[in-house]
PDB file of C-alpha atoms (C1' of nucleotides) in Angstrom:
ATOM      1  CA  UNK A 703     -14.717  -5.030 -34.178  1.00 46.00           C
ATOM      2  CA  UNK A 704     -15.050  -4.764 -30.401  1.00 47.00           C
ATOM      3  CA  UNK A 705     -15.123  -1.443 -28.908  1.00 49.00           C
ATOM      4  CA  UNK A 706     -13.880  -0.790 -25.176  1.00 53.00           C
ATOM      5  CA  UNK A 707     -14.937   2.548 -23.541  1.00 51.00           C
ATOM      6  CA  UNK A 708     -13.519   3.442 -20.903  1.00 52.00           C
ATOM      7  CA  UNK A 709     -14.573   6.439 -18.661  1.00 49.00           C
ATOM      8  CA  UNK A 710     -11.808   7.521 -16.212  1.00 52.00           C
ATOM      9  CA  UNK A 711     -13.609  10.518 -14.631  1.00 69.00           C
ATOM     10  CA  UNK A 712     -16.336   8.629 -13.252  1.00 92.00           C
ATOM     11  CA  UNK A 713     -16.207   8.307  -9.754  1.00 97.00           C
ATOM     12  CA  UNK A 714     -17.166   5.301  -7.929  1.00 98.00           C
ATOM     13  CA  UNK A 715     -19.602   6.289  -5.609  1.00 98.00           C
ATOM     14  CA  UNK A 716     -19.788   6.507  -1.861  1.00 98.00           C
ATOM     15  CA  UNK A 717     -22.017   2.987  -1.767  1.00 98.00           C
ATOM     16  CA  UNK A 718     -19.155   1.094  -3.862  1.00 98.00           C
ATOM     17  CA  UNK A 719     -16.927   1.270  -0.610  1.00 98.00           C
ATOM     18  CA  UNK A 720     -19.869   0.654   1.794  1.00 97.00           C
ATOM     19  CA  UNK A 721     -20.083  -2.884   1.769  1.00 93.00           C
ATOM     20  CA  UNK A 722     -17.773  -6.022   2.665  1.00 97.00           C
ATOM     21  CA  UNK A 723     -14.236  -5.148   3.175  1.00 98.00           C
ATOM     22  CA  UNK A 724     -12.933  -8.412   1.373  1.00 98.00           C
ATOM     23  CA  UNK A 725     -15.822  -7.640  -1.548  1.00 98.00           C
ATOM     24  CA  UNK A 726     -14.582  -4.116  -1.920  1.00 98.00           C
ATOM     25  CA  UNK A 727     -10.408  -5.160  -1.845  1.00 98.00           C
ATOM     26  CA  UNK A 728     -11.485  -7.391  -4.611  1.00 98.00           C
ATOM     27  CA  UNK A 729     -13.807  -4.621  -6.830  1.00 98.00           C
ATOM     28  CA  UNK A 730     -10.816  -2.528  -6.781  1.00 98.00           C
ATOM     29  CA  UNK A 731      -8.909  -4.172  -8.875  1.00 98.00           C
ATOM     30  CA  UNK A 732      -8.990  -2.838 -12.688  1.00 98.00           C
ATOM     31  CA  UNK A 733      -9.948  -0.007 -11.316  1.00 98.00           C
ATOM     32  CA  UNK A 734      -8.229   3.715 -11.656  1.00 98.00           C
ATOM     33  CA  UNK A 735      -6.675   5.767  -9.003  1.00 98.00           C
ATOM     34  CA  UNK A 736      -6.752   9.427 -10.274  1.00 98.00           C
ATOM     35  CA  UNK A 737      -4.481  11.845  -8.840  1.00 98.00           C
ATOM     36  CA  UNK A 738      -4.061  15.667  -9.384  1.00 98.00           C
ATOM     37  CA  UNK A 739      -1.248  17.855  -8.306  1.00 97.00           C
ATOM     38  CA  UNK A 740      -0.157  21.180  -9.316  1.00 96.00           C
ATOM     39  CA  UNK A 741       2.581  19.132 -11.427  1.00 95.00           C
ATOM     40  CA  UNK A 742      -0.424  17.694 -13.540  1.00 97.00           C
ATOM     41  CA  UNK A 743      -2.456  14.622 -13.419  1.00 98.00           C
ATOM     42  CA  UNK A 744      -1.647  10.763 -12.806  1.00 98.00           C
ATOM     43  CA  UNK A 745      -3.653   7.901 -13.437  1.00 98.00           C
ATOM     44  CA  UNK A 746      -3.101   3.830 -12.031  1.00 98.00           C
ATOM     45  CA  UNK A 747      -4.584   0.612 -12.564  1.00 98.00           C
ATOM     46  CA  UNK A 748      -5.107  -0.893  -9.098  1.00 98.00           C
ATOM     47  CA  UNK A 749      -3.800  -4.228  -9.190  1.00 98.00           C
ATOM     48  CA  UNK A 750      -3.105  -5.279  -5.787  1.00 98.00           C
ATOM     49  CA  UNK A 751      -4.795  -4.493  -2.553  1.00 98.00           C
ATOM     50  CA  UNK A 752      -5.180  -6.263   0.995  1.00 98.00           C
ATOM     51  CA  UNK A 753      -8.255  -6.233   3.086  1.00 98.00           C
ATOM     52  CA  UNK A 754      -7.795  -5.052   7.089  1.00 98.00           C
ATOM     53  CA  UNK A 755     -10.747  -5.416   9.353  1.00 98.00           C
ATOM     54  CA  UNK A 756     -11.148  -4.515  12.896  1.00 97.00           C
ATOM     55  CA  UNK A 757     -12.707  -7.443  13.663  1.00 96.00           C
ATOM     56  CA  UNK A 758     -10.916 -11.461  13.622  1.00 95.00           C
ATOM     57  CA  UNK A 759      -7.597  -9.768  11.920  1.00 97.00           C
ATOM     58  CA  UNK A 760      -4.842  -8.923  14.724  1.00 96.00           C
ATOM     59  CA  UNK A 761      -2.761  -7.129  11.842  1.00 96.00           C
ATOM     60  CA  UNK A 762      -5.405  -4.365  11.737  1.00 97.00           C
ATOM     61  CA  UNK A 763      -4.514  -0.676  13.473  1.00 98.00           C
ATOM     62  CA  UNK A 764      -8.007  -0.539  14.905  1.00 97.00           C
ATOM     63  CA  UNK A 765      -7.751  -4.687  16.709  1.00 96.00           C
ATOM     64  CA  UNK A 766      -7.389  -2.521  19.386  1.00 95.00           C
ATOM     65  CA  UNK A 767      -9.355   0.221  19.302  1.00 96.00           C
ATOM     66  CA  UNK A 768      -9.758   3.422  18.197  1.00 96.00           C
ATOM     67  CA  UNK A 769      -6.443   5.645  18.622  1.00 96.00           C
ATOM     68  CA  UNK A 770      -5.351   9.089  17.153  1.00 96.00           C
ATOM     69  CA  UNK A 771      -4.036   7.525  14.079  1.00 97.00           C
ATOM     70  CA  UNK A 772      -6.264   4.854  13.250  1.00 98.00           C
ATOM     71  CA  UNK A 773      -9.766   7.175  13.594  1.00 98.00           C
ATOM     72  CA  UNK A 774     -10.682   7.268   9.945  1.00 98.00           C
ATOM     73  CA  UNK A 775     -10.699   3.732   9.758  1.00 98.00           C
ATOM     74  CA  UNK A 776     -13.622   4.255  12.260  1.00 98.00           C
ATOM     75  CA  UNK A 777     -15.554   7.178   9.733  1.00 97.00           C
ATOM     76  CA  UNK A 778     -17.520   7.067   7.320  1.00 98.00           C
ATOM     77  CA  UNK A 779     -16.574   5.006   3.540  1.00 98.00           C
ATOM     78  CA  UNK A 780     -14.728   6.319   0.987  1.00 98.00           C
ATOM     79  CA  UNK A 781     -12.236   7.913   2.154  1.00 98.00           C
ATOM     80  CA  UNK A 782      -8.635   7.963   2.796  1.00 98.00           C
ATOM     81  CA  UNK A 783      -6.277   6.561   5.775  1.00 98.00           C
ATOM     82  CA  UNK A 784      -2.624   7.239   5.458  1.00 98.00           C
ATOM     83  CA  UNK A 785      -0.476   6.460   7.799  1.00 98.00           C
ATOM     84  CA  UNK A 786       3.476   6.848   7.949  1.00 98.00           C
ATOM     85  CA  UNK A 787       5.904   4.019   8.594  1.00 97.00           C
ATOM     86  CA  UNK A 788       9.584   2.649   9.412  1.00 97.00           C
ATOM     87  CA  UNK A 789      10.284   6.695   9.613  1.00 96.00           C
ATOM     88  CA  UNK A 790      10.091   7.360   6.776  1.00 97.00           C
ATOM     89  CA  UNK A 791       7.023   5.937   4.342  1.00 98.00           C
ATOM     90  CA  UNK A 792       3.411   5.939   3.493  1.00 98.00           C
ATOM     91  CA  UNK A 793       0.911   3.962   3.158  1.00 98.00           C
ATOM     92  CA  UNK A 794      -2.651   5.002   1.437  1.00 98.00           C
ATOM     93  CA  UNK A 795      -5.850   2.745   2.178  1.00 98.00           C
ATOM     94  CA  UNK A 796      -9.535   3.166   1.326  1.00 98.00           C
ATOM     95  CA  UNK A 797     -12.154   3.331   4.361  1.00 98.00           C
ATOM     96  CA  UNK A 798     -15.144   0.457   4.229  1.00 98.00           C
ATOM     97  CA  UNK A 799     -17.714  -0.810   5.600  1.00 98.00           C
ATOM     98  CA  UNK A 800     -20.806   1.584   7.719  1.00 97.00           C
ATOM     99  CA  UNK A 801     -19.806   3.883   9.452  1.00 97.00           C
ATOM    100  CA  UNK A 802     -18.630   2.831  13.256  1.00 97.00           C
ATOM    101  CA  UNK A 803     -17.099  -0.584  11.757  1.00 97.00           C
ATOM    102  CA  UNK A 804     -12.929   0.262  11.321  1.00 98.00           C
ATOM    103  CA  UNK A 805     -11.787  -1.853   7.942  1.00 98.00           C
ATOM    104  CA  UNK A 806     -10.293  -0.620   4.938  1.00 98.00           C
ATOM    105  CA  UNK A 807      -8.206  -1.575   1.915  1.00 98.00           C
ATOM    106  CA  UNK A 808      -4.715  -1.050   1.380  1.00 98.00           C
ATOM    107  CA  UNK A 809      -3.845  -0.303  -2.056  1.00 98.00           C
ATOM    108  CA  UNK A 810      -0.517  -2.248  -2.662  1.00 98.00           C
ATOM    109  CA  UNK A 811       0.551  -1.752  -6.406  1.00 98.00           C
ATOM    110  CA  UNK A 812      -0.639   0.386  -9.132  1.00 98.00           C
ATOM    111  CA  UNK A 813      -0.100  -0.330 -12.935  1.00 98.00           C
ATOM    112  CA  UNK A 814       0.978   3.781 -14.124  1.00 97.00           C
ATOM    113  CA  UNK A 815      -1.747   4.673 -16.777  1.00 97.00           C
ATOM    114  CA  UNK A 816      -1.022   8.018 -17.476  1.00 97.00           C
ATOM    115  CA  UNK A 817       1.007  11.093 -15.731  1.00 97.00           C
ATOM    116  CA  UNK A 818       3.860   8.743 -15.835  1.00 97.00           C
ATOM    117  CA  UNK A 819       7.010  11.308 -16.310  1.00 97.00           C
ATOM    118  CA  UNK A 820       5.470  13.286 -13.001  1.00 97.00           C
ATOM    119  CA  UNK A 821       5.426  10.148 -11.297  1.00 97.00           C
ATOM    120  CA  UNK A 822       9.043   8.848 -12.437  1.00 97.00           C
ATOM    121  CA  UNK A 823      10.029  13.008 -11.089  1.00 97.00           C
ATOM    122  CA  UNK A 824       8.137  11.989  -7.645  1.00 97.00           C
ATOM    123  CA  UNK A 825      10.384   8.991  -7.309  1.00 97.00           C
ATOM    124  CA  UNK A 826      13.198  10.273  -8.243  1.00 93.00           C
ATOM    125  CA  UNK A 827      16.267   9.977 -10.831  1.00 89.00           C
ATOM    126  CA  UNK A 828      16.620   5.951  -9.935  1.00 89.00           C
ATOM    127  CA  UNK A 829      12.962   4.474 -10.602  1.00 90.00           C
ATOM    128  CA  UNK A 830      11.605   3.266 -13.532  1.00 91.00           C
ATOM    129  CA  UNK A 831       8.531   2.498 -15.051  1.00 87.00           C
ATOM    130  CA  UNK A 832       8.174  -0.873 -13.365  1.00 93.00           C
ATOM    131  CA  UNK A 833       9.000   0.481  -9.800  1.00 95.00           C
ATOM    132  CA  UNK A 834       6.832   3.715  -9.987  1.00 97.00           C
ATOM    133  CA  UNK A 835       4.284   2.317  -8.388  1.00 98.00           C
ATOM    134  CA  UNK A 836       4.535  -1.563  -7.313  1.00 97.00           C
ATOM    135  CA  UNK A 837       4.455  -1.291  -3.311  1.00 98.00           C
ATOM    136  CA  UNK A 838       2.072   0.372  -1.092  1.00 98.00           C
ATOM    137  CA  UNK A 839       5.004   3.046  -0.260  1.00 98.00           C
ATOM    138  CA  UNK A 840       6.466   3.461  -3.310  1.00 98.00           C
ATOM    139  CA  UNK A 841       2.981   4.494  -4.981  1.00 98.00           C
ATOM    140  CA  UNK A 842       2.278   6.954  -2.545  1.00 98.00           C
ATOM    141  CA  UNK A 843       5.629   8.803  -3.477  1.00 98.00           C
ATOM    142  CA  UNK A 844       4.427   8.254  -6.759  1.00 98.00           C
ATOM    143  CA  UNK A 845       1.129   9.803  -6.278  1.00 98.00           C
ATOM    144  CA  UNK A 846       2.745  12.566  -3.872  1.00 98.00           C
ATOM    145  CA  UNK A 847      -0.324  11.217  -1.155  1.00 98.00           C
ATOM    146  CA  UNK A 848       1.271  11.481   2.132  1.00 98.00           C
ATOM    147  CA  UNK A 849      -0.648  11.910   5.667  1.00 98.00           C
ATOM    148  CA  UNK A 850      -1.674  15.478   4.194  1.00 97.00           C
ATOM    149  CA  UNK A 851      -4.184  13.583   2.506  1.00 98.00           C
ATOM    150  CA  UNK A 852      -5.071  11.736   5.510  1.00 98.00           C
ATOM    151  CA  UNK A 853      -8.880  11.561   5.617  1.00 98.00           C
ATOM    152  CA  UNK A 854      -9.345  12.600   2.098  1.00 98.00           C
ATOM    153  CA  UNK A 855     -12.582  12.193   0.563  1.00 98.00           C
ATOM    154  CA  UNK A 856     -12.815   9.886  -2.670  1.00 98.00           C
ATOM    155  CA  UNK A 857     -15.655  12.453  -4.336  1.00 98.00           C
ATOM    156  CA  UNK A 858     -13.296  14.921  -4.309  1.00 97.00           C
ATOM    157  CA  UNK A 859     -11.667  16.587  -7.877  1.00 97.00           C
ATOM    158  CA  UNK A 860      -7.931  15.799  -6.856  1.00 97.00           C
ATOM    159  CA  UNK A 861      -8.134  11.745  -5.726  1.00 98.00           C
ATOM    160  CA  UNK A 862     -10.815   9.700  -6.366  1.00 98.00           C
ATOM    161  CA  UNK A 863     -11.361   6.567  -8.000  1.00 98.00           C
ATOM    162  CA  UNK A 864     -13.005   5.835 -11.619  1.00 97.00           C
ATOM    163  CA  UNK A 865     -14.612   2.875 -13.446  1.00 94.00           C
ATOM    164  CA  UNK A 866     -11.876   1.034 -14.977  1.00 91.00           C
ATOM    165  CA  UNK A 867     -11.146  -2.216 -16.422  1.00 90.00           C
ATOM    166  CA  UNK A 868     -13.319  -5.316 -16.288  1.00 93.00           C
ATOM    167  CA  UNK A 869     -11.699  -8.573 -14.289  1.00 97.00           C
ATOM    168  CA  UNK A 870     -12.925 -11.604 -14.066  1.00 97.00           C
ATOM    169  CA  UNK A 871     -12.455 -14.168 -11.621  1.00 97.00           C
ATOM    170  CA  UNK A 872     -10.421 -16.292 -13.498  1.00 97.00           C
ATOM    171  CA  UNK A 873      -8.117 -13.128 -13.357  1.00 97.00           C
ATOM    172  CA  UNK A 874      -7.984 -12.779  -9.672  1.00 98.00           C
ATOM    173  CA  UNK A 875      -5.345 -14.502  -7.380  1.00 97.00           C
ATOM    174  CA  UNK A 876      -6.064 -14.818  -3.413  1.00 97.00           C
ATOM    175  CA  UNK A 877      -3.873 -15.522  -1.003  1.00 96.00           C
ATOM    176  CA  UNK A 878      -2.348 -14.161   2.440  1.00 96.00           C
ATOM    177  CA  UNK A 879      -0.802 -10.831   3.255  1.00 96.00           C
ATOM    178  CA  UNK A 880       2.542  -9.396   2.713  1.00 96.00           C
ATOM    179  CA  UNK A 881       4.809  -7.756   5.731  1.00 95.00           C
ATOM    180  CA  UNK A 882       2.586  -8.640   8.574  1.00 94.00           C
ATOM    181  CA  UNK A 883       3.194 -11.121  11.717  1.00 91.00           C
ATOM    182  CA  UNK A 884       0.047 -11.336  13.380  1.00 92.00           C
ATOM    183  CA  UNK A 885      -2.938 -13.059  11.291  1.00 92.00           C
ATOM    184  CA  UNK A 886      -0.768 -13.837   7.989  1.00 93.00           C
ATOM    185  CA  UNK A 887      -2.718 -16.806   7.661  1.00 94.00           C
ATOM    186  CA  UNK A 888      -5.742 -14.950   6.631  1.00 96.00           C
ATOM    187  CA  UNK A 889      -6.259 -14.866   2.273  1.00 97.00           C
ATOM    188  CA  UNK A 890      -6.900 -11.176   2.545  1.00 97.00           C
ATOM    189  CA  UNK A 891      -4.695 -10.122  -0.254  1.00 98.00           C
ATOM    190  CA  UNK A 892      -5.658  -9.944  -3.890  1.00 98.00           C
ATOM    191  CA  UNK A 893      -3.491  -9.206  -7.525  1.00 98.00           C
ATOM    192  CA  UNK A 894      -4.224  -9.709 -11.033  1.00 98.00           C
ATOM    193  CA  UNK A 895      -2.690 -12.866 -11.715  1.00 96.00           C
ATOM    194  CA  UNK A 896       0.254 -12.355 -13.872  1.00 95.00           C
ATOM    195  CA  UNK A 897       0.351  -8.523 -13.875  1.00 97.00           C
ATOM    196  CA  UNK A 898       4.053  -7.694 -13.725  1.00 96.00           C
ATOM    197  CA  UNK A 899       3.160  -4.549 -11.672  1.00 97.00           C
ATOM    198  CA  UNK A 900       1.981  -6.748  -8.317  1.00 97.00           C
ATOM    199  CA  UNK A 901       4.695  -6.019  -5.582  1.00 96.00           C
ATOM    200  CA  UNK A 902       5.876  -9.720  -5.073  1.00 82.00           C
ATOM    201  CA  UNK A 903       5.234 -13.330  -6.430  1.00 68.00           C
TER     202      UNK A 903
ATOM    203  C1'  DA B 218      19.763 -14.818  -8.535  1.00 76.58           C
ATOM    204  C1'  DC B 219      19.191 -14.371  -3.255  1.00 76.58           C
ATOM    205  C1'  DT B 220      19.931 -12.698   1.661  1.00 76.58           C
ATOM    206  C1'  DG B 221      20.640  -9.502   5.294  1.00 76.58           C
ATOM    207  C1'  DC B 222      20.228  -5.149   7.235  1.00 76.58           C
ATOM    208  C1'  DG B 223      20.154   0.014   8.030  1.00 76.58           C
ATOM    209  C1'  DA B 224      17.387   4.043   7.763  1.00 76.58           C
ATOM    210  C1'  DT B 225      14.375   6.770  10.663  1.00 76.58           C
ATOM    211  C1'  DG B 226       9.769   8.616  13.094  1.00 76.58           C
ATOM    212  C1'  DT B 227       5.627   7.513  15.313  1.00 76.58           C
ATOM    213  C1'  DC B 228       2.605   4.746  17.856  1.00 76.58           C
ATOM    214  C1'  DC B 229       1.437   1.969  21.679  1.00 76.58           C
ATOM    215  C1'  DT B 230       2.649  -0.853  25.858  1.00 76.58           C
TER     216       DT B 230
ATOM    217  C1'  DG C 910      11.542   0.310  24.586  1.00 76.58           C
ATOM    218  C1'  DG C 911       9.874  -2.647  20.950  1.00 76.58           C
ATOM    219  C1'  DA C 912       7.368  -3.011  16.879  1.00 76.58           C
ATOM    220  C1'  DC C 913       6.308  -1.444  12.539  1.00 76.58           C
ATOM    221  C1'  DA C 914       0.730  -3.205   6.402  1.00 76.58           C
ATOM    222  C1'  DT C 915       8.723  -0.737   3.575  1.00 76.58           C
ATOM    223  C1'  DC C 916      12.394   0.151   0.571  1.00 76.58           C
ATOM    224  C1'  DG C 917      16.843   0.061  -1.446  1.00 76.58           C
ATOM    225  C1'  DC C 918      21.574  -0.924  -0.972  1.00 76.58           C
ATOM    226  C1'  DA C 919      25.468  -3.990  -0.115  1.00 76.58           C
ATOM    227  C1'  DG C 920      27.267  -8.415  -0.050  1.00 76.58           C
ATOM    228  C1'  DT C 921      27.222 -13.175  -1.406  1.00 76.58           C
ATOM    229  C1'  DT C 922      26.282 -17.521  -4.542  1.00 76.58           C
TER     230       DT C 922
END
DNA sequence: ACTGCGATGTCCT
DNA sequence: GGACATCGCAGTT
């Protein structure tokens, strides 16, 4: 008989995100985003992310520079950058890369592990299971992260990121971005291929 | 099924 | 003043 073990309160540590931006987009996924609010604890399989990178990629905040919003990307790994958008959502991405070099991956869809009647109550009356989480916005609601959690370390009790599921290559799809203009010729997005929690075909 | 568009605040030119 | 790493609703085929 074959035995998996999981262990969902390991952190990743602070080297995991230190390294290649496209490299870490592509780690993440199988892994879990933990989340704890007062309402109790929620748990998601990250199965789609995009890569941003100051440098060759238009589409990232920091092309330009470092600005008010965009100065995490600039900080240290392994933390958080939210920022808010079309009035009225959020967006959550992971810092990478050294320290000085702005990148970072947006997390784009989450499969809901656990916590999922809290997260189905942060969404409100109309969502279900397989729109709790399957856009960058929507899991945010879902996860109640807005840009209070902007800068947000990932070694921290409440948010943080665990060992999770292994995938294999075979089990990785790469292609271009989703929602951008500038640079959406660049494969910088990746999804587990046939996971029916990915935002979009 | 698909397509178009309104909401609504903040950032940056 | 335009753009925006989105979402959900309304209308059509």
């Amino acid at each position: 008989m074959t035995t998996v073990t999981r262990t969902p309160d390991q952190k990743l540590p602070v080297s995991f995100y230190s390294g290649d931006t496209l490299g870490v987009a592509r780690n993440l996924l199988g892994k879990f985003l933990v989340r704890k609010t007062a309402g109790g604890a929620m748990v998601g399989k990250i199965v789609e992310t995009e890569a941003y990178h100051e440098v060759g990629d238009p589409s990232c905040h920091a092309h330009r520079g470092m600005t008010a919003r965009n100065a995490v990307m600039f900080g240290p790994p392994g933390r958080l950058y939210v920022y808010f958008t079309y009035g009225m959502h959020y967006c959550m991405n992971i810092v990478t890369e050294k320290e000085g070099v702005a990148a970072a991956v947006l997390i784009r869809a989450l499969e809901p592990v656990a916590g999922i009647p809290l997260m189905q109550k942060n969404r409100g009356p109309k969502a279900i299971e397989k729109n709790l989480a399957n856009g960058p916005a929507k899991l945010c609601q879902a996860l109640a992260i807005t840009t209070a959690q902007n800068g947000h370390s990932l070694q921290s009790d409440d948010l943080y990121v665990s060992n999770g599921e292994t995938v294999l290559d075979a089990d990785v799809v790469t292609t271009t971005r989703i929602g951008i203009s500038a640079g959406a010729d660049l494969p910088w997005r990746f999804y587990l291929r046939g996971n029916p929690f990915v935002s979009k075909k």
